[in-house]
CSV table of C-alpha atoms in Angstrom, one decimal:
chain,number,residue,atom,x,y,z
A,1,MET,CA,-31.2,52.8,-62.9
A,2,GLN,CA,-30.4,56.5,-63.4
A,3,VAL,CA,-26.9,57.6,-64.1
A,4,SER,CA,-25.3,61.1,-64.3
A,5,VAL,CA,-21.6,61.9,-64.8
A,6,GLU,CA,-19.7,65.0,-63.8
A,7,ALA,CA,-16.1,65.9,-64.9
A,8,THR,CA,-14.4,67.3,-61.8
A,9,GLY,CA,-11.1,68.2,-63.4
A,10,GLY,CA,-8.5,66.4,-65.5
A,11,LEU,CA,-9.3,62.7,-65.9
A,12,GLU,CA,-11.4,62.5,-62.7
A,13,ARG,CA,-15.1,61.8,-63.0
A,14,ARG,CA,-17.9,61.7,-60.4
A,15,MET,CA,-20.7,59.4,-61.3
A,16,THR,CA,-24.0,59.4,-59.5
A,17,VAL,CA,-26.1,56.2,-59.7
A,18,ASP,CA,-29.7,55.9,-58.5
A,19,ILE,CA,-31.0,52.3,-58.0
A,20,PRO,CA,-34.8,51.9,-57.7
A,21,GLU,CA,-36.1,50.4,-54.5
A,22,GLU,CA,-38.0,47.7,-56.5
A,23,GLN,CA,-34.7,46.2,-57.7
A,24,ILE,CA,-33.3,46.1,-54.2
A,25,SER,CA,-36.5,44.8,-52.5
A,26,ARG,CA,-37.0,42.1,-55.1
A,27,GLU,CA,-33.5,40.6,-54.5
A,28,VAL,CA,-33.8,41.0,-50.7
A,29,ASP,CA,-37.2,39.1,-50.7
A,30,LYS,CA,-35.8,36.4,-52.9
A,31,ARG,CA,-32.9,35.7,-50.5
A,32,LEU,CA,-35.1,35.9,-47.4
A,33,GLN,CA,-37.5,33.3,-48.9
A,34,GLN,CA,-34.5,31.0,-49.6
A,35,MET,CA,-33.4,31.4,-46.0
A,36,ALA,CA,-36.9,30.6,-44.7
A,37,ARG,CA,-36.6,27.1,-46.2
A,38,THR,CA,-33.6,26.1,-44.1
A,39,THR,CA,-33.4,28.6,-41.1
A,40,ARG,CA,-33.8,27.0,-37.7
A,41,ILE,CA,-35.3,29.2,-35.0
A,42,LYS,CA,-36.3,27.9,-31.6
A,43,GLY,CA,-40.0,27.4,-31.3
A,44,PHE,CA,-40.6,26.8,-35.0
A,45,ARG,CA,-40.3,23.7,-37.1
A,46,PRO,CA,-37.7,23.8,-39.9
A,47,GLY,CA,-39.1,25.5,-43.0
A,48,LYS,CA,-42.1,26.8,-41.1
A,49,VAL,CA,-40.6,30.1,-39.7
A,50,PRO,CA,-43.0,33.0,-40.6
A,51,MET,CA,-41.6,35.4,-43.1
A,52,LYS,CA,-42.2,38.3,-40.7
A,53,VAL,CA,-39.8,36.7,-38.2
A,54,ILE,CA,-37.2,36.1,-40.9
A,55,LYS,CA,-37.4,39.7,-42.0
A,56,THR,CA,-37.2,41.1,-38.5
A,57,ARG,CA,-34.1,39.0,-37.6
A,58,TYR,CA,-32.2,39.0,-41.0
A,59,GLY,CA,-33.7,41.8,-43.1
A,60,ASP,CA,-31.1,44.5,-42.4
A,61,GLN,CA,-28.2,42.1,-42.8
A,62,VAL,CA,-29.5,40.7,-46.1
A,63,ARG,CA,-30.2,44.2,-47.4
A,64,GLN,CA,-26.6,45.4,-46.7
A,65,GLU,CA,-25.3,42.3,-48.6
A,66,VAL,CA,-27.6,43.0,-51.5
A,67,LEU,CA,-26.6,46.7,-51.6
A,68,GLY,CA,-22.9,45.8,-51.7
A,69,GLU,CA,-23.4,43.5,-54.7
A,70,VAL,CA,-25.8,45.9,-56.5
A,71,VAL,CA,-23.3,48.7,-56.1
A,72,GLN,CA,-20.6,46.6,-57.7
A,73,SER,CA,-22.7,45.3,-60.6
A,74,SER,CA,-24.4,48.6,-61.2
A,75,PHE,CA,-21.1,50.5,-61.3
A,76,TYR,CA,-19.8,48.4,-64.2
A,77,GLU,CA,-23.1,48.5,-65.9
A,78,ALA,CA,-23.2,52.3,-65.6
A,79,VAL,CA,-19.6,52.9,-66.9
A,80,GLY,CA,-20.5,50.7,-69.9
A,81,GLN,CA,-23.7,52.7,-70.5
A,82,GLU,CA,-21.7,55.9,-70.4
A,83,ASN,CA,-18.8,54.6,-72.5
A,84,LEU,CA,-16.3,55.3,-69.7
A,85,ARG,CA,-13.0,53.4,-69.2
A,86,PRO,CA,-12.1,53.6,-65.4
A,87,ALA,CA,-8.5,53.7,-64.4
A,88,GLY,CA,-8.1,52.0,-61.0
A,89,HIS,CA,-10.8,51.4,-58.4
A,90,PRO,CA,-13.6,53.9,-57.7
A,91,ARG,CA,-14.1,55.6,-54.3
A,92,VAL,CA,-17.8,54.8,-53.6
A,93,GLU,CA,-19.9,56.9,-51.1
A,94,PRO,CA,-23.6,56.7,-50.3
A,95,LYS,CA,-25.4,59.8,-51.6
A,96,GLU,CA,-26.8,62.0,-48.9
A,97,GLY,CA,-30.5,62.7,-49.4
A,98,ASP,CA,-34.0,62.5,-48.0
A,99,GLU,CA,-34.3,59.8,-45.3
A,100,ASN,CA,-37.7,58.9,-46.6
A,101,GLN,CA,-36.4,58.5,-50.2
A,102,GLU,CA,-36.8,55.0,-51.5
A,103,GLY,CA,-34.1,53.0,-53.3
A,104,PHE,CA,-30.4,53.7,-52.9
A,105,ALA,CA,-28.1,56.3,-54.5
A,106,TYR,CA,-24.3,56.5,-54.4
A,107,THR,CA,-21.5,58.5,-56.0
A,108,ALA,CA,-18.4,56.8,-57.5
A,109,THR,CA,-15.3,59.0,-58.0
A,110,PHE,CA,-12.6,57.6,-60.3
A,111,GLU,CA,-10.2,58.5,-63.0
A,112,VAL,CA,-10.8,57.5,-66.7
A,113,MET,CA,-8.2,56.4,-69.2
A,114,PRO,CA,-7.0,59.2,-71.4
A,115,GLU,CA,-7.9,59.5,-75.1
A,116,ILE,CA,-4.7,59.1,-77.0
A,117,GLU,CA,-4.1,60.4,-80.6
A,118,PRO,CA,-0.6,59.2,-81.4
A,119,ALA,CA,1.6,61.9,-82.9
A,120,PRO,CA,2.8,61.3,-86.5
A,121,VAL,CA,6.3,59.9,-86.8
A,122,GLU,CA,7.0,60.6,-90.4
A,123,GLY,CA,10.5,62.1,-90.8
A,124,VAL,CA,11.5,61.8,-87.1
A,125,GLU,CA,15.3,61.4,-87.0
A,126,VAL,CA,16.7,58.1,-85.6
A,127,ASP,CA,20.4,57.1,-85.5
A,128,LYS,CA,20.9,53.5,-86.3
A,129,VAL,CA,24.3,51.9,-85.5
A,130,THR,CA,25.5,49.0,-87.6
A,131,SER,CA,28.4,46.7,-86.9
A,132,GLU,CA,29.8,43.3,-87.5
A,133,VAL,CA,32.1,40.7,-85.8
A,134,THR,CA,35.4,40.5,-87.7
A,135,ASP,CA,38.1,37.8,-87.5
A,136,ALA,CA,40.2,40.2,-85.5
A,137,ASP,CA,37.4,40.7,-83.0
A,138,VAL,CA,37.2,36.9,-82.5
A,139,GLU,CA,41.0,36.7,-82.1
A,140,LYS,CA,41.0,39.4,-79.5
A,141,MET,CA,38.2,37.7,-77.6
A,142,LEU,CA,40.2,34.4,-77.7
A,143,GLU,CA,43.2,36.3,-76.4
A,144,THR,CA,41.1,37.6,-73.5
A,145,LEU,CA,40.0,34.1,-72.7
A,146,ARG,CA,43.7,33.0,-72.6
A,147,LYS,CA,44.5,35.9,-70.2
A,148,GLN,CA,41.5,35.0,-68.0
A,149,ASN,CA,42.8,31.4,-67.8
A,150,ALA,CA,46.5,32.2,-67.4
A,151,ASP,CA,48.7,30.6,-64.7
A,152,TRP,CA,50.7,33.2,-62.7
A,153,VAL,CA,54.4,32.6,-62.2
A,154,LYS,CA,56.6,34.6,-59.8
A,155,VAL,CA,59.4,36.5,-61.4
A,156,ASP,CA,62.3,38.4,-59.9
A,157,ARG,CA,62.1,41.7,-61.8
A,158,GLU,CA,60.2,44.9,-61.9
A,159,ALA,CA,56.5,44.8,-62.6
A,160,GLY,CA,55.3,45.9,-66.1
A,161,ASP,CA,52.1,46.0,-68.2
A,162,GLY,CA,50.2,42.8,-67.9
A,163,ASP,CA,52.0,41.6,-64.8
A,164,ARG,CA,50.3,40.9,-61.5
A,165,VAL,CA,51.5,42.2,-58.2
A,166,VAL,CA,50.4,40.8,-54.9
A,167,ILE,CA,50.1,43.6,-52.3
A,168,ASP,CA,49.0,44.9,-48.9
A,169,PHE,CA,47.6,48.4,-48.9
A,170,LYS,CA,46.2,50.9,-46.4
A,171,GLY,CA,44.4,54.0,-47.6
A,172,THR,CA,43.8,57.2,-45.6
A,173,ILE,CA,41.9,60.4,-46.3
A,174,ASP,CA,43.1,63.4,-44.3
A,175,GLY,CA,45.1,60.9,-42.3
A,176,GLU,CA,42.1,58.9,-41.3
A,177,PRO,CA,41.3,55.3,-42.6
A,178,PHE,CA,38.1,54.8,-44.5
A,179,GLU,CA,35.8,51.8,-45.2
A,180,GLY,CA,37.1,49.5,-47.9
A,181,GLY,CA,40.5,51.3,-47.9
A,182,GLU,CA,42.6,48.3,-46.7
A,183,GLY,CA,43.5,44.9,-48.0
A,184,GLU,CA,46.0,42.1,-47.6
A,185,ASN,CA,47.5,39.8,-50.2
A,186,VAL,CA,45.4,41.5,-52.9
A,187,PRO,CA,46.3,40.5,-56.5
A,188,VAL,CA,46.3,43.5,-58.8
A,189,THR,CA,46.9,43.2,-62.6
A,190,ILE,CA,48.6,46.2,-64.1
A,191,ASP,CA,46.7,47.9,-66.9
A,192,SER,CA,43.5,46.0,-66.1
A,193,GLY,CA,41.6,49.2,-65.2
A,194,ARG,CA,40.0,47.7,-62.1
A,195,MET,CA,41.5,50.0,-59.5
A,196,ILE,CA,41.0,53.8,-59.3
A,197,PRO,CA,43.0,55.9,-61.8
A,198,GLY,CA,46.7,56.0,-61.0
A,199,PHE,CA,46.8,53.0,-58.7
A,200,GLU,CA,47.9,50.4,-61.2
A,201,GLU,CA,50.2,52.9,-62.9
A,202,GLY,CA,51.8,53.6,-59.6
A,203,LEU,CA,52.8,49.9,-59.3
A,204,LYS,CA,54.8,49.8,-62.5
A,205,GLY,CA,58.5,49.2,-61.9
A,206,ALA,CA,57.9,47.8,-58.4
A,207,LYS,CA,59.8,44.8,-57.1
A,208,ALA,CA,58.9,42.2,-54.4
A,209,GLY,CA,59.7,43.6,-50.9
A,210,GLU,CA,59.4,47.2,-52.0
A,211,GLU,CA,57.1,49.7,-50.3
A,212,ARG,CA,55.4,52.7,-52.1
A,213,THR,CA,53.2,55.6,-51.2
A,214,LEU,CA,50.6,56.5,-53.8
A,215,ASP,CA,48.9,59.9,-53.7
A,216,LEU,CA,45.7,59.6,-55.7
A,217,THR,CA,42.2,61.1,-56.0
A,218,PHE,CA,38.9,59.2,-56.2
A,219,PRO,CA,36.8,59.9,-59.3
A,220,ASP,CA,33.9,62.3,-58.8
A,221,ASP,CA,31.5,59.5,-59.9
A,222,TYR,CA,32.9,56.8,-57.6
A,223,GLY,CA,30.2,54.5,-56.4
A,224,TYR,CA,31.0,55.0,-52.7
A,225,LYS,CA,29.9,58.6,-52.2
A,226,GLU,CA,31.7,59.1,-48.9
A,227,VAL,CA,35.1,59.1,-50.7
A,228,ALA,CA,34.0,60.3,-54.2
A,229,GLY,CA,36.2,63.2,-55.5
A,230,LYS,CA,38.5,63.1,-52.4
A,231,PRO,CA,42.3,62.9,-52.4
A,232,ALA,CA,43.6,59.8,-50.7
A,233,GLN,CA,47.0,58.3,-49.8
A,234,PHE,CA,47.8,54.6,-50.0
A,235,GLN,CA,50.7,52.9,-48.3
A,236,VAL,CA,51.5,49.8,-50.4
A,237,LYS,CA,53.8,46.8,-49.7
A,238,ILE,CA,54.6,44.6,-52.6
A,239,HIS,CA,54.9,40.9,-51.8
A,240,ALA,CA,55.4,39.4,-55.2
A,241,VAL,CA,55.5,40.2,-59.0
A,242,GLU,CA,54.0,37.6,-61.3
A,243,GLN,CA,53.8,37.2,-65.0
A,244,PRO,CA,51.1,35.3,-66.9
A,245,ASN,CA,51.8,31.9,-68.5
A,246,LEU,CA,49.2,31.9,-71.2
A,247,PRO,CA,47.7,28.6,-72.4
A,248,GLU,CA,47.7,27.7,-76.1
A,249,ILE,CA,44.4,27.7,-77.9
A,250,ASP,CA,44.2,24.0,-78.6
A,251,ASP,CA,41.7,21.2,-78.1
A,252,GLU,CA,42.7,20.8,-74.5
A,253,PHE,CA,42.0,24.5,-73.9
A,254,ALA,CA,38.7,24.2,-75.7
A,255,LYS,CA,37.5,21.4,-73.3
A,256,ARG,CA,37.7,23.9,-70.4
A,257,PHE,CA,34.7,25.5,-72.1
A,258,GLY,CA,32.7,22.3,-72.8
A,259,VAL,CA,33.6,22.0,-76.5
A,260,GLU,CA,35.7,19.3,-78.1
A,261,SER,CA,38.1,21.3,-80.3
A,262,ALA,CA,39.8,24.6,-80.9
A,263,GLU,CA,37.8,25.2,-84.1
A,264,ALA,CA,34.5,24.5,-82.2
A,265,LEU,CA,35.6,27.0,-79.6
A,266,LYS,CA,36.3,29.7,-82.2
A,267,LYS,CA,32.8,29.1,-83.7
A,268,GLU,CA,31.1,29.2,-80.4
A,269,VAL,CA,33.0,32.4,-79.5
A,270,ARG,CA,31.9,34.0,-82.8
A,271,ASP,CA,28.3,32.9,-82.4
A,272,ASN,CA,28.1,34.3,-78.9
A,273,MET,CA,29.7,37.6,-80.0
A,274,GLU,CA,27.3,37.9,-82.9
A,275,ARG,CA,24.3,37.1,-80.7
A,276,GLU,CA,25.4,39.7,-78.1
A,277,LEU,CA,26.1,42.3,-80.9
A,278,GLU,CA,22.6,41.8,-82.4
A,279,GLN,CA,21.0,42.2,-79.0
A,280,THR,CA,22.9,45.4,-78.3
A,281,LEU,CA,22.2,47.0,-81.7
A,282,LYS,CA,18.5,46.1,-81.4
A,283,ALA,CA,18.3,47.5,-77.8
A,284,ARG,CA,20.0,50.8,-78.8
A,285,VAL,CA,17.6,51.5,-81.7
A,286,LYS,CA,14.6,50.3,-79.6
A,287,GLN,CA,15.4,52.6,-76.7
A,288,GLN,CA,15.7,55.5,-79.2
A,289,VAL,CA,12.2,54.7,-80.6
A,290,MET,CA,10.6,54.4,-77.2
A,291,ASP,CA,12.2,57.7,-76.0
A,292,LYS,CA,10.9,59.4,-79.2
A,293,LEU,CA,7.4,58.1,-78.6
A,294,VAL,CA,7.3,59.5,-75.1
A,295,GLU,CA,8.8,62.8,-76.3
A,296,LEU,CA,6.3,63.2,-79.2
A,297,ASN,CA,3.2,62.3,-77.2
A,298,ASP,CA,2.0,64.5,-74.3
A,299,VAL,CA,-0.3,62.2,-72.4
A,300,GLU,CA,-2.2,62.9,-69.2
A,301,ILE,CA,-1.7,59.9,-67.0
A,302,PRO,CA,-4.2,58.7,-64.3
A,303,LYS,CA,-2.7,59.0,-60.9
A,304,ALA,CA,-4.0,55.5,-60.0
A,305,LEU,CA,-2.0,53.9,-62.7
A,306,ILE,CA,1.2,55.7,-61.6
A,307,GLU,CA,0.6,54.6,-58.0
A,308,ASN,CA,0.0,51.0,-59.0
A,309,GLU,CA,3.2,50.9,-61.2
A,310,SER,CA,5.2,52.6,-58.4
A,311,GLN,CA,4.1,49.9,-56.0
A,312,ALA,CA,5.0,47.1,-58.5
A,313,LEU,CA,8.5,48.6,-59.0
A,314,LEU,CA,8.9,48.7,-55.2
A,315,GLU,CA,7.9,45.1,-54.9
A,316,GLN,CA,10.3,44.1,-57.7
A,317,MET,CA,13.2,45.9,-56.0
A,318,ARG,CA,12.5,44.1,-52.7
A,319,GLN,CA,12.5,40.8,-54.5
A,320,ASN,CA,15.7,41.6,-56.3
A,321,MET,CA,17.4,42.6,-53.0
A,322,GLN,CA,16.4,39.3,-51.4
A,323,VAL,CA,16.4,40.6,-47.9
A,324,PRO,CA,16.7,37.5,-45.5
A,325,GLN,CA,13.6,36.7,-43.5
A,326,GLY,CA,13.7,38.5,-40.1
A,327,LYS,CA,16.1,41.1,-41.4
A,328,GLN,CA,15.2,44.8,-41.7
A,329,GLY,CA,15.6,45.9,-45.3
A,330,PRO,CA,16.2,49.5,-46.5
A,331,ASP,CA,13.5,52.0,-46.0
A,332,LEU,CA,11.8,52.1,-49.4
A,333,SER,CA,8.7,54.0,-50.6
A,334,PRO,CA,6.6,53.9,-53.8
A,335,SER,CA,7.2,57.6,-54.2
A,336,MET,CA,10.9,56.8,-55.0
A,337,PHE,CA,9.7,55.2,-58.2
A,338,GLU,CA,7.1,57.7,-59.4
A,339,GLU,CA,9.1,59.2,-62.2
A,340,GLN,CA,10.1,55.9,-63.6
A,341,ALA,CA,6.5,54.6,-63.2
A,342,ALA,CA,5.1,57.6,-65.0
A,343,LYS,CA,7.3,57.0,-68.0
A,344,ARG,CA,6.5,53.3,-68.1
A,345,VAL,CA,2.8,53.9,-67.9
A,346,THR,CA,2.9,56.6,-70.5
A,347,LEU,CA,4.9,54.4,-72.9
A,348,GLY,CA,2.5,51.5,-72.2
A,349,LEU,CA,-0.6,53.5,-73.1
A,350,ILE,CA,1.1,54.9,-76.3
A,351,LEU,CA,2.2,51.4,-77.4
A,352,ALA,CA,-1.2,49.9,-76.8
A,353,GLU,CA,-2.9,52.6,-78.9
A,354,ILE,CA,-0.4,52.2,-81.8
A,355,ILE,CA,-0.8,48.5,-81.7
A,356,LYS,CA,-4.6,48.8,-81.8
A,357,ARG,CA,-4.8,51.4,-84.5
A,358,ASN,CA,-2.3,49.6,-86.8
A,359,GLU,CA,-3.6,46.1,-86.0
A,360,LEU,CA,-0.2,44.8,-85.1
A,361,LYS,CA,0.0,41.2,-83.9
A,362,ALA,CA,2.6,38.9,-82.4
A,363,GLU,CA,2.3,36.0,-84.9
A,364,PRO,CA,3.0,32.5,-83.6
A,365,GLU,CA,6.1,32.0,-85.8
A,366,GLN,CA,7.5,35.3,-84.5
A,367,VAL,CA,7.0,34.3,-80.9
A,368,ARG,CA,8.6,30.9,-81.5
A,369,ALA,CA,11.5,32.5,-83.2
A,370,ALA,CA,12.0,34.8,-80.2
A,371,VAL,CA,11.9,31.9,-77.8
A,372,GLU,CA,14.5,30.1,-80.0
A,373,LYS,CA,16.8,33.0,-79.8
A,374,ILE,CA,16.6,33.1,-76.1
A,375,ALA,CA,17.1,29.4,-75.8
A,376,ALA,CA,20.1,29.4,-78.1
A,377,SER,CA,22.3,31.1,-75.5
A,378,TYR,CA,21.7,28.4,-72.9
A,379,GLU,CA,23.5,25.0,-72.4
A,380,LYS,CA,20.3,23.1,-72.7
A,381,PRO,CA,18.0,25.0,-75.1
A,382,GLU,CA,15.3,22.4,-75.2
A,383,GLU,CA,14.7,22.9,-71.4
A,384,VAL,CA,14.4,26.7,-72.0
A,385,ARG,CA,11.9,26.2,-74.8
A,386,SER,CA,9.8,23.9,-72.6
A,387,TRP,CA,10.0,26.4,-69.7
A,388,TYR,CA,8.5,29.2,-71.9
A,389,PHE,CA,5.9,27.2,-73.8
A,390,GLY,CA,4.8,25.4,-70.6
A,391,ASP,CA,3.7,28.6,-69.0
A,392,GLN,CA,1.3,31.0,-70.6
A,393,ARG,CA,2.4,33.9,-68.4
A,394,ARG,CA,6.0,33.5,-69.5
A,395,LEU,CA,5.0,33.1,-73.1
A,396,GLY,CA,2.9,36.3,-72.8
A,397,GLU,CA,6.0,38.2,-71.8
A,398,VAL,CA,7.7,37.1,-75.0
A,399,GLU,CA,4.6,38.0,-77.0
A,400,SER,CA,4.7,41.5,-75.5
A,401,ALA,CA,8.4,41.9,-76.5
A,402,VAL,CA,7.5,40.8,-80.0
A,403,LEU,CA,4.7,43.4,-80.2
A,404,GLU,CA,7.2,46.1,-79.1
A,405,ASP,CA,9.5,45.0,-81.9
A,406,ARG,CA,6.6,45.3,-84.3
A,407,VAL,CA,6.1,48.9,-83.1
A,408,VAL,CA,9.8,49.6,-83.6
A,409,ASP,CA,9.6,48.3,-87.2
A,410,TRP,CA,6.5,50.4,-87.8
A,411,PHE,CA,8.3,53.5,-86.5
A,412,LEU,CA,11.5,52.9,-88.5
A,413,GLU,CA,9.5,52.4,-91.7
A,414,GLN,CA,8.3,56.1,-91.5
A,415,ALA,CA,11.3,57.7,-89.7
A,416,LYS,CA,14.3,59.3,-91.2
A,417,VAL,CA,17.0,56.8,-90.3
A,418,THR,CA,20.7,57.7,-90.4
A,419,GLU,CA,23.1,54.7,-90.2
A,420,GLU,CA,26.5,54.9,-88.6
A,421,SER,CA,29.0,52.0,-88.7
A,422,LYS,CA,31.0,51.2,-85.6
A,423,GLY,CA,33.6,48.5,-84.7
A,424,PHE,CA,32.6,45.7,-82.3
A,425,ASP,CA,34.9,47.0,-79.6
A,426,GLU,CA,33.9,50.6,-80.0
A,427,LEU,CA,30.3,49.6,-79.6
A,428,MET,CA,30.5,46.9,-76.9
A,429,ASN,CA,33.4,48.3,-74.8
A,430,PRO,CA,33.2,52.1,-75.2
A,431,GLN,CA,34.9,52.7,-71.8
A,432,GLN,CA,38.1,51.1,-73.1
A,433,GLN,CA,38.2,53.3,-76.2
């Protein structure tokens, strides 16, 4: 087998492979002989069909089958011989040549994986936020739970902060109604921040039976683009003003959350807050590290890998949307995900090279600890543990996450880390600050 490789630009390679006729003929003859033992042809006894007849009837068909298999096996043999790492499937075409030429020749066009030399990270600046859950944070969370589980009692007075008003409203833009701009018997808690700016403020001081007109403007970044940034007028009728009747934090209240006592509830609330805080802090610094790695390393990416990743992201979105069978889902295209796919592929290649060069491994105890952390947030952690350890694919996802954490640790050991302390609320609820 003769092999020649030509670089046609960037990561693309064109490889020409010549397979000697002897190799092809030997395999064809072998298969025809096997066929002769069992082939039934009218006029001949089983196993007695002359080879000449077998070749005439089945020779071309068998040769094409052999060529298909030889091309596949020879391609991987050839790329190994030339120390090439293909990215994606090759485009194979028979090589044009002399009709009398013996053997078979083809060209395979494909992209190769890039050679990556990770950039040094010594001294790269990283901001690391630190925080802790205080007793005051726990008390504030418990107060939030009280408000979420409050009973609402009608009152005959003006509405104020923390009260709830039950309203009908009709919104118009330039005198015309718009989608989602109307509601009946809608409960609105004043100062909850759930309505557009000015709506809740405009209900302060209102009493049951009153009607009000609110002239407001939708935020520029409002999710419904058709009304974003536009002025609107709302006609509001107030049916009732209600105040919250907050439950006491006692054992009876704790049982609503599946725990036996108020003290157990406080402990569970703190544990959940600390777990959520740890995940948030870890995610923030990890995102910084990943962004820095992409920024520092200019990597040429095979188009085939971007196309494959774009298709995978498209399929993932379709699954997440759960379009009912028989229904027409939104018109989606892999091209919509190319930018995201390129970044993910780039990062994956960089991480793989760093892991290989530094011999980073996901040790069994680290994987088990990661699974334990995941399971701890569920009501039945033992079932979650079994779910992960019972499926190698799921466990592989945890191992990949552990390896990424090892890369983050490797990066931070060499980077210039600046720590900044923030309060729990400032970090977890920045929109309320």
